[in-house]
Amino acid sequence: MKLEMKRPAVAVTACEHSLDPPDWHAARALAHRMVDDLFAYHESIGHRPVWQPVPDHVREALDQPLPAGPQAAEAVYEEFLDHVLPFGPGNGHPRFWGWVIGTGTVSGMLAEMLAAGMNAIVSGGDHAPLYVERQVVRWCAEMVGYPAGSGLLVSGASMANLVGLTVAREARAGWDVRLRGAHAGPPLAAYGSVEMHSSIEKAIRLLGMGADALRRLPVDAQYRINLDALQAAVRADRVAGLRPICVVGNAGTVNTGAVDDLTALADFCEREGLWFHVDGAFGALAALSPTLRPLVAGMARADSLAFDLHKWMHMPYEIGCVLLRDEAHHRRTFSLAADYLAPQSRGLAGGPVWFSEYGPQLSRSFRALKAWMGIKEHGIEQYRRQVEQNVTQAAYLAELVMRHPALELLAPVPLNVVCFRYRGRPRSRQLPPSADALDALNEELLLRLHESGVAVPSYTRIDGCYALRVAITNHRSRREDLELLVKEVVRLGDVLARAE
Ligand SMILES: *Cc1c(COP(=O)(O)O)cnc(C)c1O
């Protein structure tokens, strides 16, 4: 067949353009200013409010029509300074303790710039960024003491859980799910405690198993999975004709930082022939510390392990890691070699296994660079000290709470998460406030605390009670910050209690 070249429909003029700066000199000066401004931002972050509401004029400024023509880069940057930078979520601040969110670092910020500057696509091939990621994955395995056959850097623990559970389904369903889908055999079932993170259920939904297939088992007084209930559930499902495939162990739950008995879960999974996945989003990093490591004993026996580097390792968002014990299962699940992606023996498409054989993404960012640089710059010992420091701080906060007559600790503190509430001053001639009144008071207290800009804890429910929840994955926090939090909670609580 003879191919005919048609002329392009778009007129080609003599004047061709690129997106390079019109004035390199001015662009460089602006870039230097940006770096200086961000250094100042980091240096002074503790002197500003943790968070402030987004004002109306900013909302309006961020709701504009699509710009047709160009604007000066300096003007666009001014808008960033006025409308974006001051109104972030606040997670670089020493008194940010909401959800489980990392602080970020100055060196991470610079590494992100270098990675973006290089703009490498890390799918596969033979280039240095690929070897950087392979190196980082090996370091990740070594850091948490996991015998990984393979691994992948992903956007975060949600994606790491999805990848781990996808391999679990492929490995344990008993048929080729890739070809025949999730319903070509008996209904599949997975297990974990009621304290599991929502990303596990999301993964189960995405895997087409249906959320009902995820059995949520009760926990003990330490918020760890009840093993008898697990045993009973697996047995009952087998009798009912379901196929149990996987148990999810928690290494650090979001609610209270609880760690399941991972050794017992590994034993159980081995006996029952089930895949053992561990969600260690932040808790897996306890393995860095010889004193905390016993808490996560058994984690190394998991078939797959998910954790984050943007939480307790403070790498800039996004970066998480999934590790698999068995490379063959991992690759089998995701491998799909198209003609245009087939590896070559030499040239740019040579090199080791493509990362796209290990996960859903083809085009992938060079997120490994910030990990590679951060781990080299700080050394793993420094990360160990940060983790231990936060655990010690959480114990200190728990102690402050327990010593204060107006406060109540709502859950044990095995790691870095403290759940408590304002309970009120014991007043002899008054009835204690109702459960609903206490919930409402603490909720209002939290909102006022956020609005004051003094501190940002988040919230949850512990045994039905509204709890103020402090999760310390913050390298900038100091004991004084926690003392200030307690003082403010008591002050706001007293104000609200008097108003009732
Ligand atoms: C944060 C978290 C996740 C989800 O991780 P992302 O990085 O937000 O995707 C999963 N499990 C636990 C226990 C977490 O704390």
Coordinates of C-alpha atoms and ligand atoms in Angstrom, one line a residue:
M1 CA 0.0 0.0 0.0
K2 CA 1.3 3.4 -0.9
L3 CA 0.8 6.1 1.8
E4 CA 0.0 9.5 0.6
M5 CA 1.1 12.5 2.6
K6 CA -1.6 15.1 3.0
R7 CA -0.7 18.6 3.8
P8 CA -1.6 19.5 7.5
A9 CA -4.8 21.3 7.9
V10 CA -3.2 23.9 10.1
A11 CA -1.4 26.6 8.2
V12 CA 2.4 26.4 8.8
T13 CA 3.8 29.9 9.0
A14 CA 7.4 30.9 8.9
C15 CA 7.2 31.9 12.6
E16 CA 7.4 28.9 14.8
H17 CA 7.1 29.0 18.6
S18 CA 8.2 27.2 21.7
L19 CA 7.1 27.5 25.3
D20 CA 10.6 28.6 26.5
P21 CA 10.8 31.9 28.3
P22 CA 10.9 34.9 26.0
D23 CA 13.6 36.4 28.2
W24 CA 15.9 33.8 29.8
H25 CA 17.6 36.3 32.0
A26 CA 14.3 37.6 33.5
A27 CA 13.0 34.1 34.0
R28 CA 16.1 33.1 35.9
A29 CA 15.8 36.2 38.2
L30 CA 12.2 35.3 38.9
A31 CA 13.2 31.7 39.6
H32 CA 15.7 32.8 42.2
R33 CA 13.1 35.0 43.8
M34 CA 10.8 32.0 44.0
V35 CA 13.4 29.9 45.8
D36 CA 14.2 32.8 48.2
D37 CA 10.5 33.2 49.0
L38 CA 10.0 29.6 49.7
F39 CA 13.0 29.5 52.0
A40 CA 11.5 32.4 53.9
Y41 CA 8.1 30.6 53.9
H42 CA 9.6 27.5 55.5
E43 CA 11.8 29.4 57.9
S44 CA 8.9 31.4 59.3
I45 CA 6.1 28.9 59.0
G46 CA 5.7 28.4 62.8
H47 CA 5.0 32.1 63.3
R48 CA 1.9 32.1 61.0
P49 CA -1.5 30.6 61.7
V50 CA -1.6 26.9 61.0
W51 CA -4.7 27.4 58.8
Q52 CA -6.9 30.2 57.8
P53 CA -10.2 30.2 56.0
V54 CA -10.0 31.0 52.3
P55 CA -11.5 34.6 52.0
D56 CA -14.2 35.3 49.4
H57 CA -12.0 37.5 47.2
V58 CA -9.6 34.6 46.9
R59 CA -12.3 32.1 46.0
E60 CA -13.4 34.6 43.3
A61 CA -9.9 35.0 42.1
L62 CA -9.7 31.2 41.7
D63 CA -12.9 31.0 39.7
Q64 CA -11.9 32.8 36.5
P65 CA -12.5 32.0 32.8
L66 CA -9.9 30.2 30.7
P67 CA -7.1 32.7 29.9
A68 CA -6.7 33.1 26.1
G69 CA -3.7 35.3 25.9
P70 CA -0.4 35.4 27.9
Q71 CA 0.3 37.2 31.2
A72 CA 3.7 38.1 32.5
A73 CA 5.2 35.3 34.5
E74 CA 5.9 37.8 37.3
A75 CA 2.2 38.7 37.5
V76 CA 1.2 35.1 37.6
Y77 CA 3.7 34.5 40.4
E78 CA 2.3 37.5 42.4
E79 CA -1.1 35.9 42.1
F80 CA 0.3 32.7 43.6
L81 CA 1.8 34.7 46.5
D82 CA -1.5 36.5 47.1
H83 CA -4.1 33.8 46.5
V84 CA -2.5 30.4 46.9
L85 CA 0.5 30.2 49.2
P86 CA -1.1 31.7 52.3
F87 CA -4.2 29.5 52.1
G88 CA -2.8 26.0 52.0
P89 CA -3.8 23.2 54.4
G90 CA -1.0 24.1 56.8
N91 CA 0.8 20.7 57.1
G92 CA 4.2 22.2 57.2
H93 CA 3.4 23.9 60.5
P94 CA 4.7 22.6 63.9
R95 CA 1.1 22.4 65.2
F96 CA -0.5 20.6 62.3
W97 CA -1.6 17.1 63.5
G98 CA -4.7 16.4 61.5
W99 CA -5.4 13.1 59.8
V100 CA -2.0 11.5 59.1
I101 CA -0.1 14.1 57.0
G102 CA 3.6 14.7 56.6
T103 CA 5.4 18.0 57.1
G104 CA 7.6 18.1 53.9
T105 CA 11.1 19.3 53.9
V106 CA 13.2 22.0 52.2
S107 CA 15.4 19.4 50.5
G108 CA 12.3 17.6 49.3
M109 CA 11.1 20.8 47.8
L110 CA 14.3 21.2 45.9
A111 CA 14.4 17.6 44.8
E112 CA 10.9 18.0 43.3
M113 CA 12.3 20.9 41.3
L114 CA 15.1 18.9 40.0
A115 CA 12.8 16.0 39.1
A116 CA 10.4 18.3 37.4
G117 CA 13.3 20.0 35.6
M118 CA 14.5 16.7 34.3
N119 CA 10.9 15.7 33.5
A120 CA 11.9 12.0 33.1
I121 CA 9.1 9.5 32.5
V122 CA 9.9 6.4 34.6
S123 CA 8.0 3.6 32.9
G124 CA 10.9 1.6 31.6
G125 CA 13.9 1.7 29.5
D126 CA 17.6 2.3 30.1
H127 CA 18.1 5.6 31.8
A128 CA 19.4 6.7 35.2
P129 CA 16.0 7.7 36.8
L130 CA 14.9 4.1 36.4
Y131 CA 17.9 2.9 38.4
V132 CA 17.3 5.6 41.0
E133 CA 13.8 4.1 41.6
R134 CA 15.1 0.6 41.7
Q135 CA 17.6 1.7 44.3
V136 CA 14.9 3.5 46.4
V137 CA 12.7 0.5 46.3
R138 CA 15.5 -1.7 47.6
W139 CA 16.2 0.9 50.3
C140 CA 12.5 0.9 51.3
A141 CA 12.5 -2.8 51.7
E142 CA 15.7 -2.7 53.8
M143 CA 14.3 0.2 55.9
V144 CA 11.2 -1.7 57.0
G145 CA 13.0 -5.1 57.1
Y146 CA 10.9 -6.7 54.4
P147 CA 12.2 -9.4 52.0
A148 CA 10.8 -7.9 48.8
G149 CA 11.0 -9.7 45.5
S150 CA 9.7 -6.6 43.8
G151 CA 8.2 -3.2 44.6
L152 CA 7.0 0.0 43.1
L153 CA 6.7 3.7 44.1
V154 CA 3.2 4.9 43.8
S155 CA 1.1 7.9 44.7
G156 CA 0.5 6.8 48.3
A157 CA -0.8 4.0 50.5
S158 CA -4.2 4.0 48.8
M159 CA -2.6 3.0 45.5
A160 CA -0.2 0.7 47.3
N161 CA -3.1 -1.1 48.9
L162 CA -4.9 -1.3 45.6
V163 CA -1.8 -2.8 43.9
G164 CA -1.2 -5.3 46.8
L165 CA -4.8 -6.4 46.8
T166 CA -4.9 -6.7 43.1
V167 CA -2.0 -9.2 43.2
A168 CA -3.7 -10.9 46.1
R169 CA -6.9 -11.5 44.0
E170 CA -4.9 -12.8 41.1
A171 CA -2.8 -15.1 43.2
R172 CA -5.6 -16.6 45.4
A173 CA -8.8 -16.5 43.4
G174 CA -8.1 -19.9 41.8
W175 CA -8.7 -18.8 38.3
D176 CA -7.2 -16.3 35.9
V177 CA -9.0 -13.1 37.0
R178 CA -7.1 -11.1 34.3
L179 CA -8.9 -13.0 31.6
R180 CA -12.1 -14.1 33.1
G181 CA -13.0 -11.3 35.6
A182 CA -13.7 -11.3 39.3
H183 CA -16.9 -13.5 39.1
A184 CA -15.8 -16.6 37.1
G185 CA -15.8 -18.7 40.3
P186 CA -17.2 -18.6 43.8
P187 CA -17.6 -15.2 45.4
L188 CA -14.3 -13.9 46.9
A189 CA -14.0 -12.6 50.4
A190 CA -11.3 -10.5 52.2
Y191 CA -10.9 -9.8 55.9
G192 CA -9.7 -7.1 58.3
S193 CA -10.8 -5.3 61.4
V194 CA -13.4 -2.5 61.7
E195 CA -10.4 -0.2 62.1
M196 CA -9.2 -0.7 58.5
H197 CA -8.6 2.4 56.4
S198 CA -11.2 3.3 53.9
S199 CA -8.8 2.8 51.0
I200 CA -9.0 -0.9 51.6
E201 CA -12.7 -0.9 51.0
K202 CA -12.2 1.4 48.0
A203 CA -9.7 -1.2 46.6
I204 CA -12.1 -4.0 47.1
R205 CA -14.8 -2.1 45.3
L206 CA -12.5 -1.3 42.4
L207 CA -11.5 -4.9 42.2
G208 CA -15.1 -5.7 41.5
M209 CA -15.5 -7.9 44.6
G210 CA -18.2 -5.6 46.1
A211 CA -17.8 -3.9 49.5
D212 CA -19.8 -6.7 51.1
A213 CA -17.0 -9.1 50.3
L214 CA -14.9 -7.2 52.9
R215 CA -15.5 -8.7 56.3
R216 CA -15.0 -6.1 59.1
L217 CA -14.1 -8.0 62.2
P218 CA -14.4 -6.6 65.8
V219 CA -11.3 -5.5 67.8
D220 CA -10.1 -5.9 71.3
A221 CA -9.6 -3.1 73.9
Q222 CA -6.4 -2.2 72.2
Y223 CA -8.2 -1.8 68.9
R224 CA -6.5 -4.9 67.4
I225 CA -8.3 -7.4 65.3
N226 CA -10.1 -10.2 67.2
L227 CA -8.5 -13.4 66.0
D228 CA -11.3 -15.7 67.1
A229 CA -13.8 -13.7 65.2
L230 CA -11.5 -13.8 62.1
Q231 CA -11.2 -17.6 62.4
A232 CA -15.0 -17.9 62.7
A233 CA -15.7 -15.6 59.8
V234 CA -13.3 -17.5 57.4
R235 CA -14.8 -20.8 58.5
A236 CA -18.4 -19.6 58.0
D237 CA -17.6 -18.2 54.6
R238 CA -16.0 -21.4 53.4
V239 CA -19.1 -23.4 54.6
A240 CA -21.3 -20.9 52.7
G241 CA -19.3 -21.6 49.5
L242 CA -17.3 -18.3 49.4
R243 CA -13.6 -18.2 48.6
P244 CA -11.6 -16.4 51.3
I245 CA -8.5 -14.9 49.6
C246 CA -6.9 -12.3 51.8
V247 CA -6.4 -10.9 55.3
V248 CA -5.5 -7.2 55.7
G249 CA -3.4 -6.5 58.8
N250 CA -3.1 -3.0 60.2
A251 CA 0.3 -1.6 61.1
G252 CA -0.9 1.7 62.6
T253 CA -4.7 2.4 62.3
V254 CA -5.8 5.9 61.5
N255 CA -8.1 6.1 64.4
T256 CA -5.7 5.2 67.3
G257 CA -2.4 4.0 65.8
A258 CA -3.2 0.4 66.8
V259 CA -1.1 -2.4 65.4
D260 CA -2.8 -5.8 64.9
D261 CA -1.0 -8.9 66.1
L262 CA 0.8 -9.3 62.8
T263 CA 2.6 -12.5 63.8
A264 CA -0.6 -14.2 64.7
L265 CA -2.1 -13.0 61.4
A266 CA 0.8 -14.3 59.5
D267 CA 0.5 -17.7 61.2
F268 CA -3.3 -17.7 60.5
C269 CA -2.8 -16.9 56.8
E270 CA -0.1 -19.5 56.4
R271 CA -2.4 -22.2 58.0
E272 CA -5.4 -21.1 55.9
G273 CA -3.6 -20.5 52.6
L274 CA -4.6 -16.8 52.6
W275 CA -2.8 -13.9 51.2
F276 CA -1.5 -11.6 53.9
H277 CA -1.5 -7.9 53.1
V278 CA -0.3 -5.3 55.6
D279 CA -1.4 -1.6 55.5
G280 CA 1.4 0.1 57.2
A281 CA 0.8 3.6 55.7
F282 CA 2.7 5.2 58.6
G283 CA 3.1 2.4 61.2
A284 CA 5.4 0.4 59.0
L285 CA 8.1 3.0 59.7
A286 CA 8.1 1.9 63.4
A287 CA 10.4 -0.8 62.0
L288 CA 13.1 1.9 61.7
S289 CA 13.5 2.0 65.5
P290 CA 14.9 -0.9 67.5
T291 CA 12.6 0.0 70.4
L292 CA 9.4 0.2 68.3
R293 CA 10.2 -2.6 65.9
P294 CA 8.7 -5.3 68.2
L295 CA 5.3 -3.6 67.7
V296 CA 5.3 -4.6 64.0
A297 CA 6.9 -8.0 64.4
G298 CA 5.4 -10.3 61.8
M299 CA 5.1 -7.5 59.2
A300 CA 8.0 -9.1 57.3
R301 CA 6.0 -12.2 56.8
A302 CA 3.3 -10.4 54.7
D303 CA 2.8 -11.3 51.0
S304 CA 2.4 -7.6 50.3
L305 CA 3.1 -4.4 52.3
A306 CA 1.9 -0.9 51.7
F307 CA 3.3 2.3 53.2
D308 CA 3.8 6.0 52.6
L309 CA 6.9 8.1 52.3
H310 CA 5.0 11.3 52.3
K311 CA 3.7 10.8 55.9
W312 CA 6.3 9.7 58.4
M313 CA 9.2 10.2 56.0
H314 CA 8.1 13.8 55.2
M315 CA 8.8 13.5 51.4
P316 CA 6.7 16.0 49.5
Y317 CA 3.4 14.7 48.2
E318 CA 2.9 12.2 46.5
I319 CA 5.0 9.2 47.3
G320 CA 4.1 5.7 48.7
C321 CA 5.6 2.3 48.3
V322 CA 4.2 -1.2 47.7
L323 CA 6.4 -4.2 48.3
L324 CA 5.7 -7.8 47.1
R325 CA 7.4 -10.9 48.4
D326 CA 6.9 -12.8 45.1
E327 CA 8.0 -10.9 42.0
A328 CA 6.3 -13.4 39.7
H329 CA 2.8 -12.9 41.1
H330 CA 3.3 -9.1 41.0
R331 CA 4.4 -9.1 37.4
R332 CA 1.9 -11.6 36.2
T333 CA -0.9 -9.4 37.6
F334 CA 0.0 -6.2 35.8
S335 CA 2.1 -7.3 32.8
L336 CA 0.6 -6.5 29.4
A337 CA 3.2 -6.3 26.7
A338 CA 2.0 -4.3 23.7
D339 CA 4.1 -4.2 20.5
Y340 CA 5.0 -0.6 21.1
L341 CA 6.2 -1.4 24.6
A342 CA 8.1 -4.6 24.1
P343 CA 11.6 -4.5 25.7
Q344 CA 14.5 -4.4 23.4
S345 CA 18.0 -5.8 23.9
R346 CA 19.8 -2.5 23.5
G347 CA 19.1 1.2 23.1
L348 CA 16.7 3.4 25.2
A349 CA 14.1 0.6 25.4
G350 CA 16.7 -1.9 26.8
G351 CA 17.3 -2.1 30.5
P352 CA 15.5 -4.0 33.3
V353 CA 11.8 -4.9 33.7
W354 CA 9.5 -2.0 33.0
F355 CA 7.8 -0.5 36.1
S356 CA 4.6 -0.5 34.1
E357 CA 4.6 -4.3 34.5
Y358 CA 4.2 -3.8 38.2
G359 CA 1.2 -1.4 38.5
P360 CA -1.6 0.3 36.6
Q361 CA 0.3 3.4 35.4
L362 CA 2.4 3.6 32.2
S363 CA 3.6 7.2 32.3
R364 CA 5.0 7.7 35.8
S365 CA 6.8 10.6 37.4
F366 CA 10.3 10.7 38.7
R367 CA 9.1 10.6 42.3
A368 CA 12.0 8.5 43.3
L369 CA 14.4 11.4 43.2
K370 CA 13.1 13.1 46.3
A371 CA 13.4 9.8 48.2
W372 CA 16.8 9.1 46.9
M373 CA 18.1 12.6 47.8
G374 CA 16.3 12.8 51.2
I375 CA 17.5 9.4 52.4
K376 CA 21.1 10.2 51.3
E377 CA 21.0 13.7 52.8
H378 CA 19.5 12.9 56.2
G379 CA 20.6 9.3 56.5
I380 CA 18.2 6.7 57.8
E381 CA 19.2 7.3 61.4
Q382 CA 17.7 10.7 61.2
Y383 CA 14.4 9.4 60.1
R384 CA 14.5 6.8 63.0
R385 CA 15.1 9.7 65.5
Q386 CA 12.1 11.6 64.0
V387 CA 9.8 8.6 64.3
E388 CA 10.9 8.0 67.9
Q389 CA 10.6 11.7 68.7
N390 CA 7.0 11.8 67.6
V391 CA 6.1 8.6 69.5
T392 CA 7.7 10.2 72.7
Q393 CA 5.7 13.4 72.0
A394 CA 2.5 11.4 71.7
A395 CA 3.1 9.7 75.1
Y396 CA 3.9 13.1 76.6
L397 CA 0.6 14.5 75.3
A398 CA -1.3 11.5 76.6
E399 CA 0.3 12.2 80.0
L400 CA -0.8 15.9 79.9
V401 CA -4.3 14.8 79.0
M402 CA -4.5 12.2 81.8
R403 CA -3.2 14.6 84.4
H404 CA -5.7 17.3 83.5
P405 CA -9.0 17.0 85.3
A406 CA -11.0 18.6 82.5
L407 CA -9.6 16.3 79.8
E408 CA -10.2 12.6 79.1
L409 CA -8.0 10.2 77.1
L410 CA -10.3 8.1 74.9
A411 CA -7.9 5.3 73.6
P412 CA -4.5 3.8 74.3
V413 CA -1.6 5.4 72.6
P414 CA 0.7 2.7 71.3
L415 CA 2.3 4.9 68.6
N416 CA 1.8 8.5 67.6
V417 CA -2.0 9.0 67.7
V418 CA -3.7 10.6 70.7
C419 CA -7.5 10.6 70.9
F420 CA -9.0 12.7 73.7
R421 CA -11.8 15.1 74.6
Y422 CA -12.7 18.0 76.8
R423 CA -14.9 16.5 79.6
G424 CA -15.5 19.6 81.7
R425 CA -14.6 20.5 85.3
P426 CA -16.2 18.2 87.8
R427 CA -18.9 20.4 89.5
S428 CA -20.4 19.0 92.6
R429 CA -24.0 20.2 92.3
Q430 CA -24.5 19.7 88.6
L431 CA -25.3 16.6 86.6
P432 CA -22.5 15.6 84.2
P433 CA -23.2 16.7 80.6
S434 CA -25.0 14.2 78.4
A435 CA -23.1 12.2 75.8
D436 CA -24.6 14.3 73.0
A437 CA -23.8 17.6 74.7
L438 CA -20.2 16.5 75.1
D439 CA -19.9 15.5 71.4
A440 CA -21.4 18.8 70.3
L441 CA -19.1 20.7 72.7
N442 CA -16.0 19.0 71.4
E443 CA -17.0 19.4 67.8
E444 CA -17.5 23.1 68.3
L445 CA -14.2 23.3 70.2
L446 CA -12.3 21.7 67.3
L447 CA -13.8 24.1 64.8
R448 CA -12.9 27.1 66.9
L449 CA -9.4 25.7 67.3
H450 CA -9.0 25.4 63.5
E451 CA -10.4 28.9 63.0
S452 CA -8.1 30.3 65.7
G453 CA -5.1 29.1 63.6
V454 CA -3.4 27.9 66.8
A455 CA -3.5 24.2 66.0
V456 CA -5.0 21.6 63.7
P457 CA -5.9 18.3 65.2
S458 CA -8.6 16.3 63.4
Y459 CA -11.4 14.2 64.8
T460 CA -12.9 10.8 64.8
R461 CA -15.3 8.7 66.9
I462 CA -14.0 6.4 69.5
D463 CA -16.7 4.0 70.8
G464 CA -19.3 6.4 69.6
C465 CA -17.7 9.5 71.3
Y466 CA -16.6 12.5 69.3
A467 CA -12.8 12.6 69.8
L468 CA -10.2 15.3 69.2
R469 CA -7.5 13.4 67.3
V470 CA -3.8 14.3 67.3
A471 CA -1.6 12.3 64.9
I472 CA 2.0 13.4 65.2
T473 CA 3.9 12.8 61.9
N474 CA 5.6 16.2 62.2
H475 CA 9.3 16.9 62.4
R476 CA 8.8 20.5 63.5
S477 CA 6.6 19.8 66.5
R478 CA 8.0 20.5 70.0
R479 CA 6.7 19.7 73.4
E480 CA 5.8 23.4 73.9
D481 CA 3.5 23.0 70.9
L482 CA 1.6 20.2 72.7
E483 CA 1.5 22.2 75.9
L484 CA 0.0 25.1 74.0
L485 CA -2.6 22.7 72.4
V486 CA -3.7 21.5 75.8
K487 CA -4.0 25.0 77.2
E488 CA -6.1 26.1 74.2
V489 CA -8.3 23.1 74.3
V490 CA -9.0 23.7 78.0
R491 CA -9.6 27.4 77.5
L492 CA -12.0 26.9 74.6
G493 CA -13.7 24.0 76.5
D494 CA -14.2 26.1 79.5
V495 CA -15.7 29.0 77.4
L496 CA -18.1 26.6 75.7
A497 CA -19.1 24.8 78.9
R498 CA -19.9 28.1 80.6
A499 CA -22.1 29.1 77.7
E500 CA -24.3 26.1 78.2
Ligands
LIG1 C1 -3.1 7.6 55.0 C2 -3.5 6.2 55.1 C3 -3.8 5.5 54.0 C4 -4.0 6.1 52.6 O1 -2.7 6.6 52.2 P1 -2.6 7.8 51.1 O2 -1.2 8.1 51.1 O3 -3.5 8.9 51.6 O4 -3.1 7.3 49.8 C5 -4.1 4.1 54.1 N1 -4.0 3.5 55.3 C6 -3.7 4.2 56.4 C7 -3.6 3.5 57.7 C8 -3.4 5.6 56.4 O5 -3.0 6.2 57.5

